[in-house]
């Protein structure tokens, strides 16, 4: 066994342990119910064969035969209801297991990336959480049930056929194994094609987010046609990889249907010529009866059905392995560790001071020196410097969102570490470069602790009263995730109002005037100055000379490499 085969086997074992093992008991119960439902069909087939043979032999004139036929029909219906109930219960267990699995993996992914982000782009993480994880559902709900049904039902039906005709059983046993053999041959190709499709989905989402975030620059540089061509090329690549998966699926399905159809046709030929008296072998001493022949014809398609289901579920399994490969890759990625636990805590005691001394931020695979700072309570400072100099990383480190490789950050007279980080963050308000509004009203968002305070003074400090008054429902308005319904400057003023309403006395603002016109930027600066005049400690990262000049002092950062976040400015 070569290294690549060993790696594939190891990957499959990890995937089974990660996705299937936690819900194995549920899958086993669901599979047993599905098998029980499948074993009901031979009973129904026997009743159908009995009814038809009664009608044929009696000519429809025998009253007793008619009564027996009605009894058989009632039994058929009752068994059908039981079978449907078992299938429904099995399906409920399977979809519950799939929902729990997807919810667990999505929660782990989002929680980890929110607190310990890797270098993976937000588009890649979003594609994995929203587009790829749901592909696990078909694997969980179909494959393992199909495996158990394939292991039990064909053998049981072959044994029943053998009790009637050894030739009929031989037909099934010769044609049946061709399906798993061909399925094994296409399995590796299907898994490889699914992996390539998953990678292309993530790459396309990354490119889309990158182009959207740089749309203004693209338009200013006149590069819209080139961006459209790039997107068209990537979309065509995704189409080709998706079609490769579909081609394999349709090819294998066609061949498998052919084998199944040949098997059923061979059974029909045997039964038909036996009933006509042309074939006088294959039974146990007595000619094949009409009832036995109809029974064999009815169970023949069901002999192949579990294997056909397994062939379809094989592609679901391949897609599931591809998704787990992406999850494993993200698990192993280097990431920034959140300092502390991220839990709620009482505010850290002491004056709102900040001191950064010979600190070096520990980023994935590299380290970034931070500027030395000495900031008293109520002071303000502007971190300036070119993009890539580490301004955003400095803010994140001061907030305890990035650990240190060396040096120290002291806040409120305490060393910023795992024991103090959560309490320190309880004194912070962060004004990020890109606003985010959850699915709740502005009133709730402005006052997340539900203190019942009047937001009007905070709106006046931020110069945002007119923004709220213009909204259709005022403070009862629910904005879109990125602030749909307000402009970029208005969204940032609302974020300043939220900081003003909060008890936090340290404000960290990342490029609060970026991409704004001069008048709007002036209003943002005035709002921040009003916060500073309230005695709040203020640290801003900015390229804006006017905002930097409004602070008590400035600290210039030289150009460094590998900022904390690729937001166009750091």
Coordinates of C-alpha atoms in Angstrom, one line a residue:
X1 CA 0.0 0.0 0.0
X2 CA 1.6 3.3 -1.1
X3 CA 1.6 6.5 1.0
X4 CA -1.3 8.1 -0.9
X5 CA -3.5 5.1 -0.3
X6 CA -2.5 5.0 3.4
X7 CA -3.3 8.7 3.7
X8 CA -6.7 8.2 2.1
X9 CA -7.5 5.3 4.4
X10 CA -6.4 7.4 7.4
X11 CA -8.6 10.3 6.2
X12 CA -11.6 8.0 5.8
X13 CA -11.1 6.7 9.4
X14 CA -10.9 10.2 10.7
X15 CA -14.0 11.2 8.8
X16 CA -15.9 8.2 10.2
X17 CA -14.8 9.0 13.7
X18 CA -15.7 12.6 13.4
X19 CA -19.1 12.5 11.5
X20 CA -20.5 9.0 11.9
X21 CA -19.2 7.7 15.3
X22 CA -21.2 10.3 17.4
X23 CA -24.5 9.3 15.8
X24 CA -23.7 5.6 15.1
X25 CA -26.3 4.3 17.5
X26 CA -29.0 6.4 15.9
X27 CA -28.0 5.3 12.5
X28 CA -28.1 1.7 13.6
X29 CA -31.6 2.0 14.9
X30 CA -32.7 3.8 11.8
X31 CA -31.1 1.1 9.6
X32 CA -32.8 -1.7 11.5
X33 CA -36.1 0.0 11.0
X34 CA -35.4 0.4 7.3
X35 CA -34.4 -3.3 7.0
X36 CA -37.6 -4.3 8.8
X37 CA -39.6 -2.2 6.4
X38 CA -37.8 -3.8 3.5
X39 CA -38.6 -7.3 4.8
X40 CA -42.3 -6.5 4.7
X41 CA -42.3 -6.4 0.9
X42 CA -41.9 -10.2 0.4
X43 CA -45.1 -10.7 2.6
X44 CA -46.9 -8.1 0.4
X45 CA -45.6 -9.7 -2.7
X46 CA -46.8 -13.1 -1.5
X47 CA -50.3 -11.7 -0.9
X48 CA -50.4 -10.1 -4.4
X49 CA -49.2 -13.4 -6.0
X50 CA -51.9 -15.2 -4.0
X51 CA -54.7 -12.9 -5.1
X52 CA -53.7 -13.0 -8.8
X53 CA -53.5 -16.8 -8.7
X54 CA -56.9 -17.0 -7.1
X55 CA -58.5 -14.8 -9.8
X56 CA -56.9 -16.8 -12.6
X57 CA -57.8 -20.2 -11.3
X58 CA -61.3 -19.3 -10.2
X59 CA -62.1 -17.1 -13.2
X60 CA -63.6 -14.5 -10.8
X61 CA -66.8 -16.5 -10.2
X62 CA -65.9 -18.2 -6.9
X63 CA -67.5 -16.3 -3.9
X64 CA -65.0 -17.9 -1.5
X65 CA -62.1 -16.9 -3.6
X66 CA -63.4 -13.4 -3.8
X67 CA -63.6 -13.3 0.0
X68 CA -60.1 -14.6 0.3
X69 CA -58.9 -12.0 -2.2
X70 CA -60.5 -9.2 -0.2
X71 CA -58.8 -10.6 2.9
X72 CA -55.5 -10.6 1.1
X73 CA -56.0 -7.0 -0.1
X74 CA -56.7 -5.9 3.5
X75 CA -53.6 -7.7 4.7
X76 CA -51.6 -6.0 1.9
X77 CA -52.9 -2.5 2.9
X78 CA -52.2 -3.2 6.6
X79 CA -48.6 -4.3 5.9
X80 CA -48.2 -1.2 3.7
X81 CA -49.2 1.1 6.5
X82 CA -46.8 -0.7 8.8
X83 CA -44.0 -0.4 6.2
X84 CA -44.7 3.3 5.7
X85 CA -44.7 3.9 9.5
X86 CA -41.3 2.1 9.8
X87 CA -39.9 4.1 6.9
X88 CA -41.1 7.4 8.4
X89 CA -39.6 6.6 11.9
X90 CA -36.4 5.6 10.2
X91 CA -36.3 8.8 8.2
X92 CA -37.0 10.9 11.3
X93 CA -34.1 9.3 13.2
X94 CA -31.8 9.8 10.2
X95 CA -32.6 13.5 9.6
X96 CA -32.4 14.2 13.3
X97 CA -28.9 12.6 13.3
X98 CA -27.9 14.7 10.2
X99 CA -29.2 17.9 11.7
X100 CA -27.3 17.4 14.9
X101 CA -24.1 16.5 13.1
X102 CA -24.3 19.6 10.8
X103 CA -25.3 21.9 13.7
X104 CA -22.4 20.5 15.9
X105 CA -19.8 21.0 13.1
X106 CA -21.1 24.5 12.2
X107 CA -21.1 25.6 15.9
X108 CA -17.5 24.3 16.3
X109 CA -16.4 26.1 13.1
X110 CA -18.1 29.4 13.8
X111 CA -17.0 29.5 17.5
X112 CA -13.4 28.7 16.7
X113 CA -13.1 31.1 13.8
X114 CA -14.7 33.8 15.8
X115 CA -12.4 33.4 18.8
X116 CA -9.3 31.9 17.2
X117 CA -9.3 33.0 13.5
X118 CA -7.0 31.4 11.0
X119 CA -5.7 32.9 7.8
X120 CA -8.6 31.4 5.9
X121 CA -10.7 34.1 4.3
X122 CA -14.2 34.8 5.6
X123 CA -15.6 33.7 2.2
X124 CA -13.9 30.3 2.6
X125 CA -15.3 29.8 6.1
X126 CA -18.7 31.0 5.0
X127 CA -18.7 28.6 2.0
X128 CA -17.8 25.7 4.3
X129 CA -20.5 26.6 6.9
X130 CA -23.3 27.4 4.5
X131 CA -22.7 25.5 1.3
X132 CA -20.5 22.5 2.1
X133 CA -21.6 21.3 5.5
X134 CA -25.2 20.6 4.3
X135 CA -23.7 18.1 1.9
X136 CA -23.1 15.9 5.0
X137 CA -26.8 15.4 5.3
X138 CA -27.1 13.0 2.4
X139 CA -24.1 11.0 3.6
X140 CA -25.6 10.6 7.1
X141 CA -29.2 9.9 6.0
X142 CA -28.5 7.6 3.0
X143 CA -25.2 5.8 3.0
X144 CA -25.3 3.7 6.2
X145 CA -28.9 2.7 5.8
X146 CA -28.2 1.7 2.3
X147 CA -25.2 -0.4 3.5
X148 CA -27.3 -2.3 6.0
X149 CA -30.1 -2.8 3.6
X150 CA -27.7 -4.1 1.0
X151 CA -26.1 -6.5 3.5
X152 CA -29.5 -8.0 4.5
X153 CA -32.3 -7.6 2.0
X154 CA -30.7 -9.1 -1.2
X155 CA -29.5 -12.1 0.7
X156 CA -32.9 -12.6 2.3
X157 CA -34.7 -12.3 -1.0
X158 CA -32.2 -14.6 -2.7
X159 CA -32.9 -17.2 0.0
X160 CA -36.7 -16.9 -0.6
X161 CA -36.1 -17.3 -4.3
X162 CA -33.9 -20.3 -3.7
X163 CA -36.7 -22.1 -1.7
X164 CA -38.9 -21.8 -4.9
X165 CA -36.3 -22.1 -7.7
X166 CA -32.6 -22.6 -7.6
X167 CA -32.3 -21.2 -11.1
X168 CA -34.1 -17.9 -10.0
X169 CA -31.7 -17.6 -7.1
X170 CA -28.7 -18.2 -9.4
X171 CA -29.9 -15.4 -11.7
X172 CA -30.0 -13.0 -8.8
X173 CA -26.6 -14.1 -7.4
X174 CA -24.9 -13.8 -10.7
X175 CA -26.2 -10.4 -11.7
X176 CA -26.3 -8.8 -8.2
X177 CA -22.5 -8.7 -7.4
X178 CA -21.8 -6.8 -10.7
X179 CA -23.3 -3.7 -9.1
X180 CA -21.0 -3.5 -6.0
X181 CA -18.0 -4.3 -8.2
X182 CA -18.7 -1.4 -10.6
X183 CA -19.5 0.8 -7.7
X184 CA -16.1 0.2 -6.1
X185 CA -14.5 1.1 -9.5
X186 CA -16.2 4.5 -9.8
X187 CA -15.9 5.3 -6.1
X188 CA -12.3 6.7 -6.2
X189 CA -13.0 8.9 -9.2
X190 CA -16.2 10.2 -7.6
X191 CA -14.3 11.1 -4.4
X192 CA -11.6 12.9 -6.3
X193 CA -14.1 14.8 -8.4
X194 CA -16.0 15.9 -5.3
X195 CA -12.8 17.1 -3.6
X196 CA -12.0 19.3 -6.7
X197 CA -15.5 20.7 -6.7
X198 CA -15.3 21.6 -3.0
X199 CA -12.0 23.4 -3.5
X200 CA -13.4 25.3 -6.4
X201 CA -16.4 26.4 -4.4
X202 CA -14.2 27.8 -1.7
X203 CA -11.9 29.5 -4.2
X204 CA -14.8 31.1 -6.0
X205 CA -16.2 32.5 -2.8
X206 CA -12.8 33.9 -1.8
X207 CA -12.5 35.6 -5.1
X208 CA -16.0 37.0 -5.0
X209 CA -15.5 38.5 -1.5
X210 CA -12.2 40.0 -2.5
X211 CA -13.6 41.6 -5.6
X212 CA -16.6 43.0 -3.7
X213 CA -14.5 44.5 -1.0
X214 CA -12.3 46.1 -3.7
X215 CA -15.2 47.2 -5.9
X216 CA -14.6 50.9 -5.5
X217 CA -10.9 50.6 -6.4
X218 CA -11.7 48.3 -9.3
X219 CA -14.1 50.9 -10.7
X220 CA -11.7 53.8 -10.1
X221 CA -9.0 51.9 -12.0
X222 CA -11.3 50.9 -14.8
X223 CA -10.7 47.2 -14.2
X224 CA -14.4 46.2 -14.1
X225 CA -14.1 44.2 -17.4
X226 CA -11.1 42.3 -16.2
X227 CA -12.8 41.5 -12.9
X228 CA -15.8 40.3 -14.8
X229 CA -13.6 38.1 -17.0
X230 CA -11.8 36.7 -13.9
X231 CA -15.2 35.8 -12.3
X232 CA -16.4 34.3 -15.6
X233 CA -13.3 32.1 -15.8
X234 CA -13.7 30.9 -12.2
X235 CA -17.4 30.3 -12.7
X236 CA -16.6 28.2 -15.8
X237 CA -14.1 26.2 -13.8
X238 CA -16.7 25.5 -11.1
X239 CA -19.2 24.5 -13.8
X240 CA -16.6 22.0 -15.3
X241 CA -15.9 20.5 -12.0
X242 CA -19.5 20.2 -11.1
X243 CA -20.2 18.6 -14.4
X244 CA -17.4 16.1 -13.8
X245 CA -19.1 15.0 -10.6
X246 CA -22.5 14.7 -12.5
X247 CA -20.9 12.8 -15.3
X248 CA -19.5 10.2 -13.0
X249 CA -22.9 10.0 -11.1
X250 CA -24.9 9.6 -14.3
X251 CA -22.4 7.1 -15.9
X252 CA -22.4 4.9 -12.8
X253 CA -26.2 5.2 -12.5
X254 CA -26.7 4.2 -16.1
X255 CA -24.5 1.2 -15.9
X256 CA -26.0 0.1 -12.6
X257 CA -29.5 0.5 -13.9
X258 CA -28.4 -1.6 -16.9
X259 CA -27.2 -4.5 -14.7
X260 CA -30.4 -4.3 -12.6
X261 CA -32.6 -4.3 -15.8
X262 CA -30.7 -7.3 -17.2
X263 CA -31.2 -9.2 -14.0
X264 CA -34.9 -8.5 -13.9
X265 CA -35.2 -9.3 -17.6
X266 CA -33.5 -12.6 -17.1
X267 CA -35.8 -13.4 -14.2
X268 CA -38.8 -12.5 -16.4
X269 CA -37.6 -14.7 -19.2
X270 CA -37.1 -17.6 -16.9
X271 CA -40.5 -17.3 -15.2
X272 CA -42.3 -16.7 -18.5
X273 CA -40.8 -19.7 -20.4
X274 CA -41.3 -21.9 -17.3
X275 CA -45.0 -21.0 -17.1
X276 CA -45.3 -21.7 -20.8
X277 CA -43.8 -25.1 -20.3
X278 CA -40.8 -24.3 -22.4
X279 CA -38.3 -24.7 -19.5
X280 CA -38.5 -27.7 -17.3
X281 CA -35.6 -27.2 -15.0
X282 CA -34.6 -24.8 -12.1
X283 CA -37.3 -25.9 -9.6
X284 CA -37.4 -28.5 -6.9
X285 CA -39.1 -31.3 -8.7
X286 CA -42.4 -29.6 -9.5
X287 CA -43.2 -27.1 -12.3
X288 CA -43.2 -23.5 -11.4
X289 CA -46.7 -22.3 -10.5
X290 CA -48.3 -19.0 -11.5
X291 CA -48.3 -17.9 -7.8
X292 CA -44.6 -18.7 -7.5
X293 CA -43.7 -17.1 -10.8
X294 CA -45.5 -13.8 -9.9
X295 CA -43.8 -13.8 -6.5
X296 CA -40.4 -14.2 -8.1
X297 CA -41.1 -11.4 -10.5
X298 CA -42.2 -9.1 -7.7
X299 CA -39.2 -9.6 -5.5
X300 CA -36.6 -9.4 -8.3
X301 CA -36.6 -5.6 -8.6
X302 CA -36.5 -5.3 -4.8
X303 CA -33.4 -7.6 -4.8
X304 CA -31.5 -4.9 -6.8
X305 CA -33.1 -1.8 -5.2
X306 CA -30.8 -1.7 -2.0
X307 CA -27.8 -1.9 -4.3
X308 CA -29.1 0.8 -6.5
X309 CA -29.7 3.0 -3.4
X310 CA -26.2 2.2 -2.2
X311 CA -24.7 3.2 -5.6
X312 CA -26.5 6.6 -5.3
X313 CA -25.4 7.0 -1.7
X314 CA -21.8 6.2 -2.7
X315 CA -21.6 9.6 -4.3
X316 CA -23.0 11.2 -1.1
X317 CA -20.3 9.5 0.8
X318 CA -17.6 10.8 -1.6
X319 CA -19.0 14.3 -1.2
X320 CA -19.0 13.9 2.6
X321 CA -15.4 12.8 2.7
X322 CA -14.5 15.9 0.6
X323 CA -16.3 18.2 3.1
X324 CA -14.5 16.5 6.0
X325 CA -11.2 17.0 4.2
X326 CA -11.9 20.7 4.2
X327 CA -12.8 20.6 7.8
X328 CA -9.6 18.8 8.7
X329 CA -7.5 21.3 6.7
X330 CA -9.1 24.2 8.6
X331 CA -8.6 22.3 11.9
X332 CA -4.9 22.1 11.2
X333 CA -4.4 25.7 10.0
X334 CA -2.4 28.0 12.1
X335 CA -4.6 30.5 13.9
X336 CA -4.6 33.4 16.3
X337 CA -5.6 32.4 19.8
X338 CA -8.0 34.6 21.7
X339 CA -6.6 35.6 25.1
X340 CA -9.0 34.6 27.8
X341 CA -12.2 32.6 27.3
X342 CA -14.5 35.2 25.7
X343 CA -17.0 34.8 28.6
X344 CA -18.8 37.7 30.3
X345 CA -16.9 39.1 33.3
X346 CA -17.0 42.0 35.7
X347 CA -15.1 45.0 34.5
X348 CA -11.4 45.1 35.5
X349 CA -10.7 47.4 38.4
X350 CA -8.3 50.3 38.1
X351 CA -7.9 53.5 36.0
X352 CA -8.3 53.0 32.3
X353 CA -4.6 53.1 31.4
X354 CA -2.8 51.3 28.6
X355 CA 0.9 50.5 28.4
X356 CA 2.6 48.5 25.6
X357 CA 6.2 47.6 26.2
X358 CA 8.4 45.7 23.7
X359 CA 5.3 43.7 22.7
X360 CA 5.4 41.4 19.7
X361 CA 2.1 40.0 18.4
X362 CA 2.0 36.3 17.7
X363 CA 0.3 35.9 14.4
X364 CA 0.0 32.5 12.5
X365 CA 3.5 31.6 11.3
X366 CA 5.1 35.0 12.1
X367 CA 5.5 37.7 14.7
X368 CA 4.8 41.4 14.4
X369 CA 6.4 44.0 16.7
X370 CA 4.0 46.6 18.2
X371 CA 4.7 50.2 19.0
X372 CA 5.5 51.1 22.6
X373 CA 2.6 53.1 24.2
X374 CA 2.0 54.9 27.5
X375 CA -1.6 56.0 27.7
X376 CA -3.2 57.6 30.8
X377 CA -6.9 57.5 31.6
X378 CA -8.7 60.0 29.4
X379 CA -5.9 60.4 26.9
X380 CA -6.2 59.8 23.2
X381 CA -3.7 58.5 20.7
X382 CA -3.8 58.0 16.9
X383 CA -1.9 55.1 15.4
X384 CA -0.7 56.1 11.9
X385 CA 1.3 54.5 9.2
X386 CA 0.9 52.9 5.8
X387 CA -1.3 49.9 5.1
X388 CA 0.4 46.8 6.4
X389 CA 2.2 48.5 9.2
X390 CA 0.2 46.7 11.9
X391 CA -2.3 49.3 13.1
X392 CA -5.2 46.8 13.2
X393 CA -3.0 44.2 14.8
X394 CA -2.0 46.7 17.5
X395 CA -5.7 47.4 18.3
X396 CA -6.5 43.7 18.3
X397 CA -3.6 43.0 20.7
X398 CA -4.6 45.7 23.1
X399 CA -8.1 44.2 23.1
X400 CA -6.7 40.8 23.9
X401 CA -7.8 39.3 20.6
X402 CA -4.2 38.5 19.6
X403 CA -1.7 36.8 22.0
X404 CA 1.9 38.1 22.5
X405 CA 5.0 36.3 21.5
X406 CA 7.2 38.6 23.6
X407 CA 6.9 41.8 25.8
X408 CA 3.8 42.8 27.7
X409 CA 0.7 44.9 27.6
X410 CA -0.5 46.4 30.9
X411 CA -4.1 47.6 31.3
X412 CA -5.6 49.2 34.3
X413 CA -2.4 48.4 36.1
X414 CA -2.7 44.7 35.4
X415 CA -0.8 42.5 32.9
X416 CA -3.1 41.6 30.0
X417 CA -3.3 37.8 30.1
X418 CA -5.7 35.0 30.2
X419 CA -6.8 35.9 33.7
X420 CA -7.5 39.6 33.0
X421 CA -8.5 39.6 29.3
X422 CA -12.2 39.0 29.8
X423 CA -12.5 41.6 32.5
X424 CA -10.5 44.1 30.5
X425 CA -12.8 43.6 27.4
X426 CA -15.8 44.4 29.7
X427 CA -14.3 48.0 29.8
X428 CA -13.9 48.3 26.0
X429 CA -15.9 49.4 23.1
X430 CA -14.7 48.6 19.6
X431 CA -15.6 50.6 16.5
X432 CA -14.5 48.3 13.6
X433 CA -13.9 49.5 10.1
X434 CA -16.8 47.4 8.8
X435 CA -20.1 47.6 10.8
X436 CA -22.1 44.6 11.6
X437 CA -25.7 44.7 12.8
X438 CA -27.4 41.6 14.1
X439 CA -31.0 40.7 13.5
X440 CA -32.5 42.9 16.2
X441 CA -33.9 46.4 16.5
X442 CA -31.7 49.4 16.9
X443 CA -33.0 50.0 20.4
X444 CA -31.9 46.5 21.5
X445 CA -28.6 46.8 19.6
X446 CA -27.7 50.2 21.2
X447 CA -28.5 48.8 24.7
X448 CA -27.5 45.1 24.6
X449 CA -27.4 44.9 28.4
X450 CA -31.1 46.1 28.5
X451 CA -30.3 48.8 31.0
X452 CA -33.3 50.8 29.9
X453 CA -31.3 54.0 29.4
X454 CA -32.5 56.7 27.2
X455 CA -30.4 56.5 24.0
X456 CA -31.0 60.1 23.0
X457 CA -27.9 61.6 24.7
X458 CA -25.7 59.0 23.1
X459 CA -27.3 59.7 19.7
X460 CA -26.6 63.4 20.3
X461 CA -22.9 62.7 21.1
X462 CA -22.6 60.6 18.0
X463 CA -24.5 63.1 15.9
X464 CA -26.8 60.3 14.9
X465 CA -30.2 61.5 16.0
X466 CA -31.1 62.5 12.5
X467 CA -30.1 59.1 11.2
X468 CA -32.6 57.4 13.6
X469 CA -35.4 59.9 12.8
X470 CA -35.0 59.3 9.1
X471 CA -35.5 55.5 9.5
X472 CA -39.0 54.3 8.8
X473 CA -39.5 52.8 12.3
X474 CA -37.0 54.9 14.3
X475 CA -35.4 52.9 17.1
X476 CA -37.7 49.9 16.2
X477 CA -35.9 49.5 12.8
X478 CA -34.0 46.4 12.1
X479 CA -31.1 47.1 9.8
X480 CA -29.5 44.6 7.4
X481 CA -26.4 42.7 8.5
X482 CA -24.0 45.3 7.0
X483 CA -26.2 48.3 7.8
X484 CA -28.7 48.1 4.9
X485 CA -30.8 51.3 5.0
X486 CA -28.0 53.6 6.2
X487 CA -24.8 54.9 4.6
X488 CA -21.4 53.9 5.7
X489 CA -20.9 57.1 7.7
X490 CA -24.3 56.8 9.3
X491 CA -23.6 53.2 10.3
X492 CA -20.3 54.4 12.0
X493 CA -22.1 57.2 13.8
X494 CA -24.6 54.6 15.2
X495 CA -21.7 52.5 16.4
X496 CA -20.2 55.6 18.1
X497 CA -23.6 56.1 19.8
X498 CA -23.6 52.5 21.0
X499 CA -20.1 53.1 22.5
X500 CA -21.4 56.3 24.1
X501 CA -24.4 54.5 25.7
X502 CA -22.1 51.8 27.0
X503 CA -20.3 52.0 30.4
X504 CA -17.0 51.2 28.7
X505 CA -14.4 53.9 29.2
X506 CA -11.9 52.7 26.6
X507 CA -12.7 53.1 22.9
X508 CA -10.8 51.3 20.1
X509 CA -11.6 52.7 16.7
X510 CA -10.3 51.1 13.5
X511 CA -10.2 53.5 10.5
X512 CA -13.5 55.2 11.5
X513 CA -13.3 57.8 8.7
X514 CA -12.0 55.5 5.9
X515 CA -13.8 55.8 2.5
X516 CA -15.9 58.7 3.7
X517 CA -16.3 62.1 2.1
X518 CA -14.8 65.1 3.9
X519 CA -18.1 66.3 5.5
X520 CA -19.1 62.9 6.8
X521 CA -15.6 62.3 8.1
X522 CA -15.7 65.6 9.9
X523 CA -18.9 64.5 11.7
X524 CA -17.2 61.3 12.8
X525 CA -14.2 63.1 14.1
X526 CA -16.4 65.5 16.1
X527 CA -18.3 62.6 17.6
X528 CA -15.1 60.9 18.7
X529 CA -13.8 64.1 20.1
X530 CA -17.0 64.4 22.2
X531 CA -16.3 60.9 23.6
X532 CA -12.8 62.0 24.4
X533 CA -14.1 65.1 26.2
X534 CA -16.2 62.8 28.3
X535 CA -12.9 61.4 29.8
X536 CA -12.8 58.2 27.8
X537 CA -9.5 56.7 26.8
X538 CA -9.4 56.7 23.0
X539 CA -7.1 54.8 20.6
X540 CA -7.7 55.1 16.9
X541 CA -6.0 53.5 13.9
X542 CA -6.2 55.9 10.9
X543 CA -4.8 57.2 7.7
X544 CA -6.7 60.4 8.1
X545 CA -4.5 63.4 9.1
X546 CA -7.5 65.4 10.3
X547 CA -8.5 62.6 12.7
X548 CA -4.9 62.0 13.8
X549 CA -4.6 65.8 14.5
X550 CA -7.7 65.7 16.7
X551 CA -6.1 63.2 19.1
X552 CA -3.7 64.2 21.9
X553 CA -0.8 62.6 20.2
X554 CA 0.2 60.4 17.3
X555 CA 2.3 57.2 17.1
X556 CA 3.6 56.4 13.7
X557 CA 4.1 52.7 12.7
X558 CA 6.7 51.9 10.0
X559 CA 5.7 49.5 7.2
X560 CA 5.7 45.9 8.4
X561 CA 4.4 42.6 6.9
X562 CA 1.5 40.3 7.5
X563 CA -1.2 42.4 9.3
X564 CA -3.8 40.9 11.6
X565 CA -6.6 41.2 9.0
X566 CA -6.7 41.9 5.3
X567 CA -9.1 44.7 5.4
X568 CA -7.3 47.0 3.0
X569 CA -5.9 48.9 5.9
X570 CA -4.2 47.8 9.1

